[in-house]
Each structure stands twice: as structure tokens, then as C-alpha cells.
């Protein structure tokens, strides 16, 4: 997983570039403005973040200087963006649906395994009783 700063820069780039795979020229100030101001990102921080994202093969940098970047999104960036959204929606809420919001994933898996073991035990007991009855 990437750092929060790099994650926010990636989100900003995805929003600015859009769904296209073509190269797009982005102004550094435009990217910085799209990142939340709580991160206090400057041009050097942006340069490092884009380098990290590029090293992780999420964007391809055709050329860059201090004021503008020519970027194209790679498929990995779109996958990462989707997983970030999914993780953000379910990280603290647990499983939502038939089970309810108060159940965690661990509890659900535990009870599913327990139920499966119970059903399996009952089936084996019935089959053993049938085999013993046939042998006598």
C-alpha cells in the first residue's frame, strides 16, 4: 500500500486525467490544488510523490519539470484507485448486509466455520449409523 500523501496525489492525478490512457500535460499547481491542503504539499513533495507513484508503475511520466508533468495512467493506477475506494468504505464498518453493521469479518468467518463443522459432523454421524446398521 502506498503512503497517504502519495495516495492523495494519485487520486488527484486520476481525477485530473480522467479515464483516458493518453498522455496529458498537468500543471504542478493544478495537482497541488487538487490534493487536500492538510498534507501541505509543495512542488518538491509533489515531485517525490510522482516519482514514487511512477516507480510503482501506476503512472508513466513522459517528461517533467518543476512546473508541469506529462503523465499517462497505467492500469495498475486504476486498480489501486478502485481498491482504495473499496477499503475506505469497509475498513471500520465491518460486513454490511444480511449480517449487519455490528459484525466483524472475523466473527462471520468463525461462525461460518463452526456451522460448517457442525453440519459435517452430523453428516458423518448419520453415515456411520447407516454403515453400522448395514453391517449387522
PDB file of C-alpha atoms in Angstrom:
ATOM      1  CA  UNK A   1       0.000   0.000   0.000  1.00  0.00           C
ATOM      2  CA  UNK A   2       1.251   3.486  -0.722  1.00  0.00           C
ATOM      3  CA  UNK A   3       1.626   6.345   1.746  1.00  0.00           C
ATOM      4  CA  UNK A   4      -1.240   8.727   2.378  1.00  0.00           C
ATOM      5  CA  UNK A   5       0.480  11.629   0.594  1.00  0.00           C
ATOM      6  CA  UNK A   6       1.191   9.519  -2.479  1.00  0.00           C
ATOM      7  CA  UNK A   7      -2.331   8.111  -2.308  1.00  0.00           C
ATOM      8  CA  UNK A   8      -3.847  11.600  -2.376  1.00  0.00           C
ATOM      9  CA  UNK A   9      -1.578  12.642  -5.254  1.00  0.00           C
ATOM     10  CA  UNK A  10      -2.644   9.532  -7.172  1.00  0.00           C
ATOM     11  CA  UNK A  11      -6.313  10.337  -6.546  1.00  0.00           C
ATOM     12  CA  UNK A  12      -5.760  13.898  -7.773  1.00  0.00           C
ATOM     13  CA  UNK A  13      -3.993  12.684 -10.925  1.00  0.00           C
ATOM     14  CA  UNK A  14      -6.745  10.148 -11.649  1.00  0.00           C
ATOM     15  CA  UNK A  15      -9.386  12.862 -11.260  1.00  0.00           C
ATOM     16  CA  UNK A  16      -7.491  15.317 -13.469  1.00  0.00           C
ATOM     17  CA  UNK A  17      -6.509  12.856 -16.212  1.00  0.00           C
ATOM     18  CA  UNK A  18      -9.840  11.029 -16.312  1.00  0.00           C
ATOM     19  CA  UNK A  19     -10.460   7.634 -17.869  1.00  0.00           C
ATOM     20  CA  UNK A  20      -8.146   8.077 -20.827  1.00  0.00           C
ATOM     21  CA  UNK A  21      -4.849   6.226 -21.211  1.00  0.00           C
ATOM     22  CA  UNK A  22      -3.347   9.026 -23.300  1.00  0.00           C
ATOM     23  CA  UNK A  23      -0.678  11.379 -22.021  1.00  0.00           C
ATOM     24  CA  UNK A  24      -1.952  14.594 -20.513  1.00  0.00           C
ATOM     25  CA  UNK A  25       0.013  17.679 -19.510  1.00  0.00           C
ATOM     26  CA  UNK A  26      -0.769  18.750 -15.949  1.00  0.00           C
ATOM     27  CA  UNK A  27       0.422  21.877 -14.211  1.00  0.00           C
ATOM     28  CA  UNK A  28       2.098  21.284 -10.827  1.00  0.00           C
ATOM     29  CA  UNK A  29      -0.072  23.945  -9.182  1.00  0.00           C
ATOM     30  CA  UNK A  30      -3.179  22.243 -10.577  1.00  0.00           C
ATOM     31  CA  UNK A  31      -2.202  18.915  -8.986  1.00  0.00           C
ATOM     32  CA  UNK A  32      -1.286  20.585  -5.677  1.00  0.00           C
ATOM     33  CA  UNK A  33      -4.653  22.358  -5.633  1.00  0.00           C
ATOM     34  CA  UNK A  34      -6.459  19.021  -6.089  1.00  0.00           C
ATOM     35  CA  UNK A  35      -4.652  17.480  -3.089  1.00  0.00           C
ATOM     36  CA  UNK A  36      -6.143  18.223   0.355  1.00  0.00           C
ATOM     37  CA  UNK A  37      -4.467  21.215   1.950  1.00  0.00           C
ATOM     38  CA  UNK A  38      -3.969  19.302   5.218  1.00  0.00           C
ATOM     39  CA  UNK A  39      -0.998  17.498   3.626  1.00  0.00           C
ATOM     40  CA  UNK A  40       0.874  20.787   2.994  1.00  0.00           C
ATOM     41  CA  UNK A  41       2.243  19.574  -0.327  1.00  0.00           C
ATOM     42  CA  UNK A  42       4.779  21.706  -2.160  1.00  0.00           C
ATOM     43  CA  UNK A  43       6.451  21.236  -5.550  1.00  0.00           C
ATOM     44  CA  UNK A  44       9.334  19.182  -4.127  1.00  0.00           C
ATOM     45  CA  UNK A  45       6.913  16.928  -2.255  1.00  0.00           C
ATOM     46  CA  UNK A  46       4.867  16.564  -5.435  1.00  0.00           C
ATOM     47  CA  UNK A  47       7.980  15.629  -7.390  1.00  0.00           C
ATOM     48  CA  UNK A  48       8.837  12.923  -4.823  1.00  0.00           C
ATOM     49  CA  UNK A  49       5.260  11.621  -4.769  1.00  0.00           C
ATOM     50  CA  UNK A  50       5.085  11.371  -8.566  1.00  0.00           C
ATOM     51  CA  UNK A  51       8.481   9.640  -8.602  1.00  0.00           C
ATOM     52  CA  UNK A  52       7.208   7.081  -6.069  1.00  0.00           C
ATOM     53  CA  UNK A  53       3.969   6.534  -7.984  1.00  0.00           C
ATOM     54  CA  UNK A  54       5.945   6.191 -11.216  1.00  0.00           C
ATOM     55  CA  UNK A  55       8.321   3.686  -9.594  1.00  0.00           C
ATOM     56  CA  UNK A  56       5.301   1.621  -8.552  1.00  0.00           C
ATOM     57  CA  UNK A  57       4.196   1.613 -12.217  1.00  0.00           C
ATOM     58  CA  UNK A  58       0.925   3.446 -11.640  1.00  0.00           C
ATOM     59  CA  UNK A  59       1.679   6.370 -13.942  1.00  0.00           C
ATOM     60  CA  UNK A  60       4.049   6.822 -16.826  1.00  0.00           C
ATOM     61  CA  UNK A  61       5.931  10.102 -16.949  1.00  0.00           C
ATOM     62  CA  UNK A  62       6.841  11.200 -20.469  1.00  0.00           C
ATOM     63  CA  UNK A  63       8.598  14.334 -19.284  1.00  0.00           C
ATOM     64  CA  UNK A  64       8.558  16.564 -16.256  1.00  0.00           C
ATOM     65  CA  UNK A  65       9.965  19.798 -14.952  1.00  0.00           C
ATOM     66  CA  UNK A  66       9.267  21.855 -11.855  1.00  0.00           C
ATOM     67  CA  UNK A  67       6.072  23.402 -13.243  1.00  0.00           C
ATOM     68  CA  UNK A  68       4.441  20.713 -15.395  1.00  0.00           C
ATOM     69  CA  UNK A  69       4.201  16.972 -15.863  1.00  0.00           C
ATOM     70  CA  UNK A  70       3.230  14.926 -18.888  1.00  0.00           C
ATOM     71  CA  UNK A  71       1.543  11.844 -17.402  1.00  0.00           C
ATOM     72  CA  UNK A  72      -0.446   8.828 -18.509  1.00  0.00           C
ATOM     73  CA  UNK A  73      -2.306   6.483 -16.205  1.00  0.00           C
ATOM     74  CA  UNK A  74      -1.376   2.817 -16.251  1.00  0.00           C
ATOM     75  CA  UNK A  75      -3.872   0.021 -15.438  1.00  0.00           C
ATOM     76  CA  UNK A  76      -2.295  -0.500 -12.033  1.00  0.00           C
ATOM     77  CA  UNK A  77      -3.305   3.041 -11.018  1.00  0.00           C
ATOM     78  CA  UNK A  78      -6.926   2.316 -11.813  1.00  0.00           C
ATOM     79  CA  UNK A  79      -6.812  -0.934  -9.848  1.00  0.00           C
ATOM     80  CA  UNK A  80      -5.164   0.845  -6.921  1.00  0.00           C
ATOM     81  CA  UNK A  81      -7.765   3.613  -7.054  1.00  0.00           C
ATOM     82  CA  UNK A  82     -10.612   1.079  -7.003  1.00  0.00           C
ATOM     83  CA  UNK A  83      -9.117  -0.795  -4.072  1.00  0.00           C
ATOM     84  CA  UNK A  84      -8.626   2.452  -2.153  1.00  0.00           C
ATOM     85  CA  UNK A  85     -12.311   3.253  -2.555  1.00  0.00           C
ATOM     86  CA  UNK A  86     -13.392  -0.250  -1.510  1.00  0.00           C
ATOM     87  CA  UNK A  87     -11.080  -0.229   1.509  1.00  0.00           C
ATOM     88  CA  UNK A  88     -12.289   3.197   2.578  1.00  0.00           C
ATOM     89  CA  UNK A  89     -15.917   2.045   2.505  1.00  0.00           C
ATOM     90  CA  UNK A  90     -15.491  -1.095   4.601  1.00  0.00           C
ATOM     91  CA  UNK A  91     -12.455  -0.532   6.808  1.00  0.00           C
ATOM     92  CA  UNK A  92     -14.195   0.252  10.106  1.00  0.00           C
ATOM     93  CA  UNK A  93     -17.803  -0.675   9.412  1.00  0.00           C
ATOM     94  CA  UNK A  94     -17.418  -4.455   9.174  1.00  0.00           C
ATOM     95  CA  UNK A  95     -19.641  -6.521   6.942  1.00  0.00           C
ATOM     96  CA  UNK A  96     -22.796  -4.782   5.871  1.00  0.00           C
ATOM     97  CA  UNK A  97     -25.774  -6.666   4.537  1.00  0.00           C
ATOM     98  CA  UNK A  98     -27.650  -9.652   5.912  1.00  0.00           C
ATOM     99  CA  UNK A  99     -25.357  -9.980   8.905  1.00  0.00           C
ATOM    100  CA  UNK A 100     -25.479  -6.339   9.983  1.00  0.00           C
ATOM    101  CA  UNK A 101     -23.118  -3.490  10.733  1.00  0.00           C
ATOM    102  CA  UNK A 102     -22.041  -4.722  14.172  1.00  0.00           C
ATOM    103  CA  UNK A 103     -20.391  -7.918  12.956  1.00  0.00           C
ATOM    104  CA  UNK A 104     -16.757  -8.030  12.048  1.00  0.00           C
ATOM    105  CA  UNK A 105     -15.279 -10.222   9.347  1.00  0.00           C
ATOM    106  CA  UNK A 106     -13.505 -12.412  11.909  1.00  0.00           C
ATOM    107  CA  UNK A 107     -16.743 -13.203  13.739  1.00  0.00           C
ATOM    108  CA  UNK A 108     -18.506 -14.021  10.493  1.00  0.00           C
ATOM    109  CA  UNK A 109     -15.752 -16.380   9.353  1.00  0.00           C
ATOM    110  CA  UNK A 110     -15.616 -18.033  12.775  1.00  0.00           C
ATOM    111  CA  UNK A 111     -19.349 -18.748  12.864  1.00  0.00           C
ATOM    112  CA  UNK A 112     -19.377 -19.921   9.246  1.00  0.00           C
ATOM    113  CA  UNK A 113     -16.574 -22.383  10.036  1.00  0.00           C
ATOM    114  CA  UNK A 114     -18.345 -23.512  13.208  1.00  0.00           C
ATOM    115  CA  UNK A 115     -21.596 -24.091  11.316  1.00  0.00           C
ATOM    116  CA  UNK A 116     -19.752 -25.996   8.589  1.00  0.00           C
ATOM    117  CA  UNK A 117     -18.071 -28.237  11.165  1.00  0.00           C
ATOM    118  CA  UNK A 118     -21.430 -28.906  12.854  1.00  0.00           C
ATOM    119  CA  UNK A 119     -23.120 -29.847   9.572  1.00  0.00           C
ATOM    120  CA  UNK A 120     -20.155 -32.030   8.592  1.00  0.00           C
ATOM    121  CA  UNK A 121     -20.248 -33.813  11.965  1.00  0.00           C
ATOM    122  CA  UNK A 122     -23.956 -34.514  11.625  1.00  0.00           C
ATOM    123  CA  UNK A 123     -23.492 -35.931   8.107  1.00  0.00           C
ATOM    124  CA  UNK A 124     -20.633 -38.211   9.241  1.00  0.00           C
ATOM    125  CA  UNK A 125     -22.683 -39.415  12.238  1.00  0.00           C
ATOM    126  CA  UNK A 126     -25.654 -40.281  10.017  1.00  0.00           C
ATOM    127  CA  UNK A 127     -23.436 -42.111   7.506  1.00  0.00           C
ATOM    128  CA  UNK A 128     -21.697 -44.027  10.309  1.00  0.00           C
ATOM    129  CA  UNK A 129     -25.062 -45.088  11.746  1.00  0.00           C
ATOM    130  CA  UNK A 130     -26.193 -46.295   8.291  1.00  0.00           C
ATOM    131  CA  UNK A 131     -22.980 -48.284   7.727  1.00  0.00           C
ATOM    132  CA  UNK A 132     -23.169 -49.887  11.207  1.00  0.00           C
ATOM    133  CA  UNK A 133     -26.810 -50.804  10.625  1.00  0.00           C
ATOM    134  CA  UNK A 134     -25.977 -52.425   7.273  1.00  0.00           C
ATOM    135  CA  UNK A 135     -23.003 -54.393   8.617  1.00  0.00           C
ATOM    136  CA  UNK A 136     -25.002 -56.016  11.474  1.00  0.00           C
TER     137      UNK A 136
END
